[in-house]
Tab-separated table of C-alpha atoms in Angstrom:
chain	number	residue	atom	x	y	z
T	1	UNK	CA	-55.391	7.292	-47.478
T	2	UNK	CA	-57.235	6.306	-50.282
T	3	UNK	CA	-56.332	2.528	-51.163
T	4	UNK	CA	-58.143	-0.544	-50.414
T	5	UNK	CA	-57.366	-2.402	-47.927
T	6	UNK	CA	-56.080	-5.935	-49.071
T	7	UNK	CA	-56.033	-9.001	-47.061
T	8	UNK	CA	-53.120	-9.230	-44.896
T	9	UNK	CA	-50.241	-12.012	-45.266
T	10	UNK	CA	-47.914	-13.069	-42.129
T	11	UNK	CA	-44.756	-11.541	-42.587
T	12	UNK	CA	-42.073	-14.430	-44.192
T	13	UNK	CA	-44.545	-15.003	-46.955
T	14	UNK	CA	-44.226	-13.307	-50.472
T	15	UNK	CA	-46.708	-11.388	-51.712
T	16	UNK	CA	-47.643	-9.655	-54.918
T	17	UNK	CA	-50.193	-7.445	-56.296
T	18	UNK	CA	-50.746	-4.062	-57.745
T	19	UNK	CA	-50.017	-1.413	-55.303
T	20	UNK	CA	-52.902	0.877	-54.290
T	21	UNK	CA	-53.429	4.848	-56.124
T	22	UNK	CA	-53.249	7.902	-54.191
T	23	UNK	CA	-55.110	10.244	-54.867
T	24	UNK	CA	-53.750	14.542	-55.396
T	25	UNK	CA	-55.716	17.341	-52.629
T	26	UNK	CA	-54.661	20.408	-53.776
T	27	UNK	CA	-50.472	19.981	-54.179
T	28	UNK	CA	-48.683	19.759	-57.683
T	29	UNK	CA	-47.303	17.334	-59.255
T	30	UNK	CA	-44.167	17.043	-61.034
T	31	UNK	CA	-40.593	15.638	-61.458
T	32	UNK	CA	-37.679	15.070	-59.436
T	33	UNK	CA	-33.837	14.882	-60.699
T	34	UNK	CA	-32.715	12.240	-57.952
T	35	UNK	CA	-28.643	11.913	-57.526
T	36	UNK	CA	-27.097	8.989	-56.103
T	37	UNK	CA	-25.752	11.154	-53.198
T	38	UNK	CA	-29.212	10.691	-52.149
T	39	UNK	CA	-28.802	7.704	-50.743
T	40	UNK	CA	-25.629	8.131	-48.914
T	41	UNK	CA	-26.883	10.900	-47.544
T	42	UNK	CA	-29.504	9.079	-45.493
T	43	UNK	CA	-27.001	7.421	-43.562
T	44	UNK	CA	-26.670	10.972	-41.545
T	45	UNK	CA	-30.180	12.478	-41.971
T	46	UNK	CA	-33.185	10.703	-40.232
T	47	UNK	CA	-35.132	13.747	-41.051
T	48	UNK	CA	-35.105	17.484	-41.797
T	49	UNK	CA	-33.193	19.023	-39.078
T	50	UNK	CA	-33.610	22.644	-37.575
T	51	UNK	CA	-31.048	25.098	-39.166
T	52	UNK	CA	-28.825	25.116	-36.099
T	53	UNK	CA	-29.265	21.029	-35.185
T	54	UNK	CA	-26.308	19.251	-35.061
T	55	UNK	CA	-25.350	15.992	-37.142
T	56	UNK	CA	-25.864	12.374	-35.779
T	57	UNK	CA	-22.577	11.569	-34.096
T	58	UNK	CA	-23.712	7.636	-35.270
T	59	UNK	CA	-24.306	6.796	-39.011
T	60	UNK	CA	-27.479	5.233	-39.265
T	61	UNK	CA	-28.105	2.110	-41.304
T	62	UNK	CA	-27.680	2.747	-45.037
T	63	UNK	CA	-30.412	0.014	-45.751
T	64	UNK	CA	-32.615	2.746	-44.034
T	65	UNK	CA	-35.465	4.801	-45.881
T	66	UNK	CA	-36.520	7.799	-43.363
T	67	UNK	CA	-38.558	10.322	-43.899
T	68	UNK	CA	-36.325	13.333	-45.327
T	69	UNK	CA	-37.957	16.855	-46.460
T	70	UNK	CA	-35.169	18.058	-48.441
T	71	UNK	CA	-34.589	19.954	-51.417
T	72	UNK	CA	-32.484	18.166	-54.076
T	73	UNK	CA	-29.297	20.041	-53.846
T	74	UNK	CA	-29.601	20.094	-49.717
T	75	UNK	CA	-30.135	16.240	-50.261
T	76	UNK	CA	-26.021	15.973	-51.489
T	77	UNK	CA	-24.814	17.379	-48.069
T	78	UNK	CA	-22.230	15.133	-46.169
T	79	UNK	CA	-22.837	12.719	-49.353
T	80	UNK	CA	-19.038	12.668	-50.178
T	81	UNK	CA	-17.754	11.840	-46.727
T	82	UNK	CA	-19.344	8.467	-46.618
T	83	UNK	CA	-17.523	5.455	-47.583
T	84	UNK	CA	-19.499	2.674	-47.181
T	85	UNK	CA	-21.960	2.766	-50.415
T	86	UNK	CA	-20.043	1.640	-53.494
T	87	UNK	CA	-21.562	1.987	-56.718
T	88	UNK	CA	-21.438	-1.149	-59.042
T	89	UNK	CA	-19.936	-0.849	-62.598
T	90	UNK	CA	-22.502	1.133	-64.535
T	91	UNK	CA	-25.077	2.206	-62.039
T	92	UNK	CA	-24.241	5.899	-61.835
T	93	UNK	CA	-25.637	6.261	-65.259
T	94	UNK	CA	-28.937	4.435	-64.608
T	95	UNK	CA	-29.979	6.581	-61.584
T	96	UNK	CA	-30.149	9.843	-64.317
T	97	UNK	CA	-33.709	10.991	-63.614
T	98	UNK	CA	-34.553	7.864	-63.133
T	99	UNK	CA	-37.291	8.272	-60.376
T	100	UNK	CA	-40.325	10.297	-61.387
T	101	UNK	CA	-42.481	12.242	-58.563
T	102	UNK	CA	-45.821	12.303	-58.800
T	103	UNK	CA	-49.314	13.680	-56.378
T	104	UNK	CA	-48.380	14.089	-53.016
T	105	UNK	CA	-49.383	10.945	-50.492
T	106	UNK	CA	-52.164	11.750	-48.096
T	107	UNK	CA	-54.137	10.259	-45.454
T	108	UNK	CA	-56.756	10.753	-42.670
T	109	UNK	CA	-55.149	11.728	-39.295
T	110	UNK	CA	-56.471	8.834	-36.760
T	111	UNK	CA	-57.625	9.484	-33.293
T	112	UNK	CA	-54.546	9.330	-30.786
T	113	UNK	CA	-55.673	7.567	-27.187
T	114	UNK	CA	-52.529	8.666	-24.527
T	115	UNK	CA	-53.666	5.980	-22.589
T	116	UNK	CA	-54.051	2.484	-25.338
T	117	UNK	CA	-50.372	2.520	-26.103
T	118	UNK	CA	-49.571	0.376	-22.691
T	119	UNK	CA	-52.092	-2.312	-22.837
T	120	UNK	CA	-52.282	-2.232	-26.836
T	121	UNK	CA	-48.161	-2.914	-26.599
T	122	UNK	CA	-48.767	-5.299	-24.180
T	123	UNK	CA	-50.678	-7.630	-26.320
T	124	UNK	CA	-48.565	-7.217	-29.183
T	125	UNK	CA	-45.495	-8.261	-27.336
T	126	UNK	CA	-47.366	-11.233	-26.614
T	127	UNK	CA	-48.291	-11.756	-29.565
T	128	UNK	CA	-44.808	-11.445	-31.036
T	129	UNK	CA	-42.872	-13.850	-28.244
T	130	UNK	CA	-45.358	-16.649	-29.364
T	131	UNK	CA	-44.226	-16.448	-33.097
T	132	UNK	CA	-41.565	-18.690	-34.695
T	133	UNK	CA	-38.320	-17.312	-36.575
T	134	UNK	CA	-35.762	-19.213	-38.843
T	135	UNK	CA	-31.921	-19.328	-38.287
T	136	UNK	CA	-29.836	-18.104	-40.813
T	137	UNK	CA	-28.266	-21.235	-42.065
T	138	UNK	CA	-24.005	-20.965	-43.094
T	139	UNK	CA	-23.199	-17.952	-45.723
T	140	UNK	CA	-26.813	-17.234	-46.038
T	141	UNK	CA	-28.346	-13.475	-46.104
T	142	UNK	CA	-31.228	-11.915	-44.507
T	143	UNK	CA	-33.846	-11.025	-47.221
T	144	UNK	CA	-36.153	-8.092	-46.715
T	145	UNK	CA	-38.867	-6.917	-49.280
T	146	UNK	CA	-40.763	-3.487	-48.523
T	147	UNK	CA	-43.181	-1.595	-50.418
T	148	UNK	CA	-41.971	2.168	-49.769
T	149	UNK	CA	-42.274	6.029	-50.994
T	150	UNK	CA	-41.062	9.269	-49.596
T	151	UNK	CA	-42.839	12.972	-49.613
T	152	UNK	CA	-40.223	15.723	-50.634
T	153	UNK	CA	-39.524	18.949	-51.475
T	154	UNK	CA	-39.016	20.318	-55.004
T	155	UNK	CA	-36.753	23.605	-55.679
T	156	UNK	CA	-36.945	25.001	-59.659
T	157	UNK	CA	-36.463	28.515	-60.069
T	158	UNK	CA	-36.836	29.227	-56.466
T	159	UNK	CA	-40.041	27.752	-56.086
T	160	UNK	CA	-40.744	24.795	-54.392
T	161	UNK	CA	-43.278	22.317	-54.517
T	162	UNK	CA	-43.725	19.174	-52.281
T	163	UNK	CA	-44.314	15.780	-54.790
T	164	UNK	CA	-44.177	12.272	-53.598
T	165	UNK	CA	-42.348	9.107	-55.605
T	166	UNK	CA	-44.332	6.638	-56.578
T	167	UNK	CA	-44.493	3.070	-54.171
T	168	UNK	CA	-42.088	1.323	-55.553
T	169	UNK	CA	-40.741	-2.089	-54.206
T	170	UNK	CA	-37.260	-2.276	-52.468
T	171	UNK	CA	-35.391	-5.421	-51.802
T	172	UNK	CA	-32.431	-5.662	-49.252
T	173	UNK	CA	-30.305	-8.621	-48.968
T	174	UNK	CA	-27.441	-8.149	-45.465
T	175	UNK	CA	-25.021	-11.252	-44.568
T	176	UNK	CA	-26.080	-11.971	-40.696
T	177	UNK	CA	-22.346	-9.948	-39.473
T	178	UNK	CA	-23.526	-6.773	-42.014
T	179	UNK	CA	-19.763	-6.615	-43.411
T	180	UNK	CA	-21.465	-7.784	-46.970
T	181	UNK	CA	-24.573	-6.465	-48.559
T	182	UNK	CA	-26.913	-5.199	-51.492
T	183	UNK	CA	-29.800	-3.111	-52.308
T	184	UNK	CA	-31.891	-3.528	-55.073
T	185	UNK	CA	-34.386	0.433	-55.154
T	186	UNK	CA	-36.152	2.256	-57.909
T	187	UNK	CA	-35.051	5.641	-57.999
T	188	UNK	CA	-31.908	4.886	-55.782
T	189	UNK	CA	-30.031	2.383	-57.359
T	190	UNK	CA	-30.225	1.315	-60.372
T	191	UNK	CA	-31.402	-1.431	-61.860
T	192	UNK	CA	-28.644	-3.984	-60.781
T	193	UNK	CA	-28.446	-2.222	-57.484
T	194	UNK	CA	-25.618	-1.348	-55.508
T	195	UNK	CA	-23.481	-3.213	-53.069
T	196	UNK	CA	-23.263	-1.924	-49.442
T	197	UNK	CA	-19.802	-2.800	-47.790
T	198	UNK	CA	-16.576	-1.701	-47.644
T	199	UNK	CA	-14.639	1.140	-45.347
T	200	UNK	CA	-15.424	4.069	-43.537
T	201	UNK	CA	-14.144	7.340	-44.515
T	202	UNK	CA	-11.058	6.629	-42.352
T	203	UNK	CA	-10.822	3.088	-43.749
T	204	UNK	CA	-12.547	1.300	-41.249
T	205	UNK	CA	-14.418	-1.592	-41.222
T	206	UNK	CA	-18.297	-0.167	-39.656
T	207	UNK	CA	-18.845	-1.265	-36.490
T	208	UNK	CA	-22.253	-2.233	-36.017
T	209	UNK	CA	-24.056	-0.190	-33.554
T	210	UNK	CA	-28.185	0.763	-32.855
T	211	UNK	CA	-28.188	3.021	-35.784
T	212	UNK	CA	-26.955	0.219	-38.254
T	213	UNK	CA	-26.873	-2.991	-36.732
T	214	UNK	CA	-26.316	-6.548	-38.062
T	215	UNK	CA	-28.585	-9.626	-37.563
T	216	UNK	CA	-25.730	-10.896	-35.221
T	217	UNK	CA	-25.787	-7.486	-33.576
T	218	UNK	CA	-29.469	-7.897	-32.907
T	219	UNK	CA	-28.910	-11.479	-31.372
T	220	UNK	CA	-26.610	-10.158	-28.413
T	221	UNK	CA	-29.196	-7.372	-27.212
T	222	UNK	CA	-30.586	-7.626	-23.794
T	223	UNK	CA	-34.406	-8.654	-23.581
T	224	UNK	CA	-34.811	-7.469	-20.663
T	225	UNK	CA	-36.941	-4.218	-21.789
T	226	UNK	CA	-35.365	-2.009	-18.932
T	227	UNK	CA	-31.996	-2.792	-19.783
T	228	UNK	CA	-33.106	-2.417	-23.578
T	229	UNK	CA	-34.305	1.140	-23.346
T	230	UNK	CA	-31.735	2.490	-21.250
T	231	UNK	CA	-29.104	1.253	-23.470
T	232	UNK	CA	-31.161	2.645	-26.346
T	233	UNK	CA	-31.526	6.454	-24.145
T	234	UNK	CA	-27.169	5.629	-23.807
T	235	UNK	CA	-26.458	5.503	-27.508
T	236	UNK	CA	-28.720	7.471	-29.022
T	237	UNK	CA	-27.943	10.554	-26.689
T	238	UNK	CA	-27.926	13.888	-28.816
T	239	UNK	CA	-29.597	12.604	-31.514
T	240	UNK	CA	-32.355	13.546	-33.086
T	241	UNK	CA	-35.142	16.236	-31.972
T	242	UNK	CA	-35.388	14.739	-27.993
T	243	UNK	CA	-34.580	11.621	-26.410
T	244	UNK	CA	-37.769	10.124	-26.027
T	245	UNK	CA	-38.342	11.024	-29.496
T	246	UNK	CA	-35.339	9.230	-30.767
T	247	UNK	CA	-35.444	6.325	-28.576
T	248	UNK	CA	-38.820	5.745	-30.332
T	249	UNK	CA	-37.543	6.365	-33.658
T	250	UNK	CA	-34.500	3.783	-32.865
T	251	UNK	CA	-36.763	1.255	-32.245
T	252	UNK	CA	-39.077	1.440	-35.010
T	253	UNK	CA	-35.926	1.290	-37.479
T	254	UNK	CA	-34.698	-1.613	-35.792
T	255	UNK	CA	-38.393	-3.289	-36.010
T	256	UNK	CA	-38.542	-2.190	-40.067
T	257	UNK	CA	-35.546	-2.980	-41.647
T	258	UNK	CA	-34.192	-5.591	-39.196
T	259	UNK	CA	-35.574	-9.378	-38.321
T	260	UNK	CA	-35.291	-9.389	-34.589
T	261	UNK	CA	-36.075	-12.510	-32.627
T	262	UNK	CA	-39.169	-13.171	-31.226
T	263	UNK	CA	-38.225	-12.346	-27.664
T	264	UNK	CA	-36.035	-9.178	-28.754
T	265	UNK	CA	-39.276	-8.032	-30.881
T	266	UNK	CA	-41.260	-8.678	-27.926
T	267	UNK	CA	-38.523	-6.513	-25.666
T	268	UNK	CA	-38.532	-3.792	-27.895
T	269	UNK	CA	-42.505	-3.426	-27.932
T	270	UNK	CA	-42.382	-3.673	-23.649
T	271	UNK	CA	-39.742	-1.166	-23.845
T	272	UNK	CA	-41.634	1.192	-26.120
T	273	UNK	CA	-44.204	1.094	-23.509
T	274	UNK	CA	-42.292	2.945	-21.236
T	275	UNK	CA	-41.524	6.191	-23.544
T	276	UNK	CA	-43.290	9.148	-22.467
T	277	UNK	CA	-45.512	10.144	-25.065
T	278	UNK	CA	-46.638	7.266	-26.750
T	279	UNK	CA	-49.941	6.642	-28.213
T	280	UNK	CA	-51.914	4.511	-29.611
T	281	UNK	CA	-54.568	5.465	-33.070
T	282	UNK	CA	-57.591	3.786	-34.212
T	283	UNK	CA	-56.807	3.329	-37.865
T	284	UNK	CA	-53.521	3.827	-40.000
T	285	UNK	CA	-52.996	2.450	-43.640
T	286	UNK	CA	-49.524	0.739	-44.160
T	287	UNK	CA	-47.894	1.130	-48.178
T	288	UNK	CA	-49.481	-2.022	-49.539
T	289	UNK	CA	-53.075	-0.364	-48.311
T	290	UNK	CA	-53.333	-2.575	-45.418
T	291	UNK	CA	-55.306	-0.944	-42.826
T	292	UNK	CA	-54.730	-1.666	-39.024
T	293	UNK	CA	-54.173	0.209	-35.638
T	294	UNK	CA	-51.058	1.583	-34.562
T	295	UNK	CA	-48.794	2.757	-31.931
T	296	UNK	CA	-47.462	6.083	-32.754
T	297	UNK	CA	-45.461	9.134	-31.364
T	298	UNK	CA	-45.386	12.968	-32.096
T	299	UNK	CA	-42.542	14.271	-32.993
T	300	UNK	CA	-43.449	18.152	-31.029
T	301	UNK	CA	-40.299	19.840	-33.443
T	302	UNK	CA	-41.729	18.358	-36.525
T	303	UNK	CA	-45.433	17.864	-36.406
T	304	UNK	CA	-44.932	14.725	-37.718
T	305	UNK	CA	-46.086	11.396	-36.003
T	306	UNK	CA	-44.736	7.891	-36.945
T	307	UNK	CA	-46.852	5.297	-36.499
T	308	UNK	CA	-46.269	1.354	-36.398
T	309	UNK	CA	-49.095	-0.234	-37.827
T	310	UNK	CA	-50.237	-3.456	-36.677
T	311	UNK	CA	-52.643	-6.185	-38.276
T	312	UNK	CA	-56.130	-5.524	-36.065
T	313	UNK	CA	-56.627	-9.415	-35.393
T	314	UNK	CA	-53.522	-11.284	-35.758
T	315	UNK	CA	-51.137	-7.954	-34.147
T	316	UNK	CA	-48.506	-8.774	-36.546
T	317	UNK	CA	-46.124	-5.885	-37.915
T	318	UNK	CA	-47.313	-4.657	-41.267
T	319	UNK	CA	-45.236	-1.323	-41.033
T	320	UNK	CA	-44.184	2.255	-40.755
T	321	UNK	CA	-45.610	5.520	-41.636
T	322	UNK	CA	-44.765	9.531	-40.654
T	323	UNK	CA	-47.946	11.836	-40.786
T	324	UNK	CA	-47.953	15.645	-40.839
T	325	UNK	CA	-50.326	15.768	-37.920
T	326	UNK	CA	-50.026	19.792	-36.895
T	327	UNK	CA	-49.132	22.532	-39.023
T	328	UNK	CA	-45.157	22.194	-39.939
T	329	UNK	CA	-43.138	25.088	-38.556
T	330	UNK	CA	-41.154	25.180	-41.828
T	331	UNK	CA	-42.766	25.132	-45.333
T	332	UNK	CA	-46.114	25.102	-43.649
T	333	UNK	CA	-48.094	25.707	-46.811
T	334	UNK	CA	-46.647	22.933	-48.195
T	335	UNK	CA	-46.200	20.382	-45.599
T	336	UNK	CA	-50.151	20.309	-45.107
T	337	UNK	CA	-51.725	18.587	-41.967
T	338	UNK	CA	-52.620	14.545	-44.091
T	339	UNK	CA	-49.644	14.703	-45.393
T	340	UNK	CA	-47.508	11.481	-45.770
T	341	UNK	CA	-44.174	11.740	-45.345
T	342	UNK	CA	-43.032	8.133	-45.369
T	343	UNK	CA	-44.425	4.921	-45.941
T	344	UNK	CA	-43.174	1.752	-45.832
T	345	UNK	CA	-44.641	-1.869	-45.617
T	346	UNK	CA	-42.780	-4.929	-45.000
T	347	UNK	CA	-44.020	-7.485	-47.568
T	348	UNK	CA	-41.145	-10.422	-46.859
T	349	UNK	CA	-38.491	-11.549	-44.921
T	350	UNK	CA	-36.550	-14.883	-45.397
T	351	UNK	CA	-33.101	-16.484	-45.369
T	352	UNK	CA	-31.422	-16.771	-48.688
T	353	UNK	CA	-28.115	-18.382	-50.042
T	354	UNK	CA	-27.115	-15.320	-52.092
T	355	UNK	CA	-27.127	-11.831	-52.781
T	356	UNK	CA	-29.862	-11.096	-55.264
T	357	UNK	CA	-31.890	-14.171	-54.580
T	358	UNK	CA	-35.259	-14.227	-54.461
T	359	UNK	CA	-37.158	-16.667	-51.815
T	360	UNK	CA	-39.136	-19.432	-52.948
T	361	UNK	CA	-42.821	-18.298	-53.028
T	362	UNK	CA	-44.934	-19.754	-50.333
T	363	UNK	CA	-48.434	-19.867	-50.176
């Protein structure tokens, strides 16, 4: 990927800065009408499905960004039966074309060693148990910058083109039981955000579960990274392209857009360790063109590998990125081997006493 690297910041700290150009290898560019149904619609679609693949019987967590290679008007399927995203007073008219695509994200592929996952996850679940994590304090929220863009599909006239959005910054804000929320996206919201809350389509409070869990959800997990991963393999069964697969992708959600404990961080690495199928790669540049190693797995359906990338020295999380690593199956002109997918770097995470509050900068 062609950014600079930029010296990296321990996670909990704010940081700023001009995010990194991409540069455009042979794809078009162009422009993207993005609906609001776009967003709801990533509560069922972790990624582009085979024709015949069934639904998630679990809702993921609407705070989510996954990698989805969708057409625009594919993008509005199951949309209308979720009822937990409600639209503030005035939004729907500021998410009009609001996000504009532009040259297609791409990368070089690192060099995958089948046997560096186990002893490279072993030192980062070290590393992790040995770091320190604030308590929420009473009605206070769980803050969580990213830096984030998605590679998709473009349909006009029956021809389609694959464009990426631009990084753009994304700010979360979840009370520590998940019943109250708000995101704050480019593109996705709009500039007031949206709140996240409410009832199911049956009029339901959400229970929170793997896909979408709460920060008190996250507390009552088992450490115990045996225990962990079989109750991951449990409740994730029939998801995704293969249970390995999604037991991998399960826990990399839950390491992005969650704050886990030190000790259930440090699980969740140990139990990634056991997958079949993980590797680890040399060199992988996170959203904010922080460069690092990673642990990564390859997705056989797909093509596509996700990769956690670490910080080479310090082995903290910087973040989350799908490659098209092998020729995709569908759209395989397109969908070029280089090709990012998704990309997302955590930038902050805090404790704050409201929705829409910004932590205090820290230096």
């Amino acid at each position: 990927m062609n950014v600079n690297p930029s010296q990296h910041r321990p996670v909990g700290m704010q940081q700023t800065g001009e995010l990194p150009t991409f540069e455009e290898r042979d794809l078009p560019a162009g422009r993207h009408q993005f609906h609001k149904e776009r967003l709801m619609s990533q509560i069922h679609h972790d990624r582009l499905p085979d024709a015949g693949a069934q639904a998630s019987p679990s809702p993921r967590n609407p705070f989510l960004r996954r990698a989805v290679l969708l057409p625009a008007a594919t993008a509005l399927v199951g949309a209308l039966a979720v009822g937990v995203l409600l639209f503030a007073p005035g939004d729907a008219g500021d998410l009009e074309d609001s996000r504009a695509s532009g040259p297609v994200l791409t990368t070089e592929i690192g060099a995958a060693d089948p046997k560096g996952a186990r002893p490279l996850l072993d030192r980062i679940s070290l590393a992790a148990a040995d770091t320190r994590a604030p308590r929420p304090g009473a009605g206070q929220y769980v803050y969580i910058e990213t830096k984030t863009a998605n590679t998709h599909v473009r349909t006009v006239d029956g021809k389609a083109s694959l464009v990426s959005e631009p990084l753009h910054t994304r700010r979360s804000w979840r009370s520590p039981d998940g019943l109250k929320g708000w995101l704050i996206e480019p593109g996705n919201t709009g500039p007031e955000g949206i709140t996240l809350g409410g009832t199911d389509e049956k009029g339901n409070v959400p229970t929170p579960h793997l896909g979408a869990p709460s920060h008190d959800y996250l507390a009552a997990l088992p450490t115990d990274p045996d225990a962990l991963l079989r109750k991951i393999y449990k409740e994730t069964e029939g998801q995704g392209s293969g249970p390995d697969q999604q037991a991998f992708t399960t826990i990399g959600d839950l390491l992005t857009e969650s704050w886990p404990s030190p000790q259930l961080t440090a699980a969740l690495y140990k139990a990634a360790a056991k997958i079949p199928g993980v590797v680890s790669v040399n060199s992988a540049t996170d959203a904010a063109g922080r460069r690092g190693v990673a642990v990564a797995r390859l997705d056989e359906t797909s093509g596509q590998r996700t990769e956690w990338i670490f910080d080479s020295k310090t082995l903290t999380f910087l973040g989350e990125r799908t490659v098209q690593v092998e020729k995709a199956a569908a759209d395989g002109e397109l969908i070029k081997p280089g090709t990012v997918v998704f990309t997302h770097a955590i930038m902050n995470r805090a404790f704050v006493d409201a929705i829409k509050e910004l932590p205090a900068r820290q230096s």
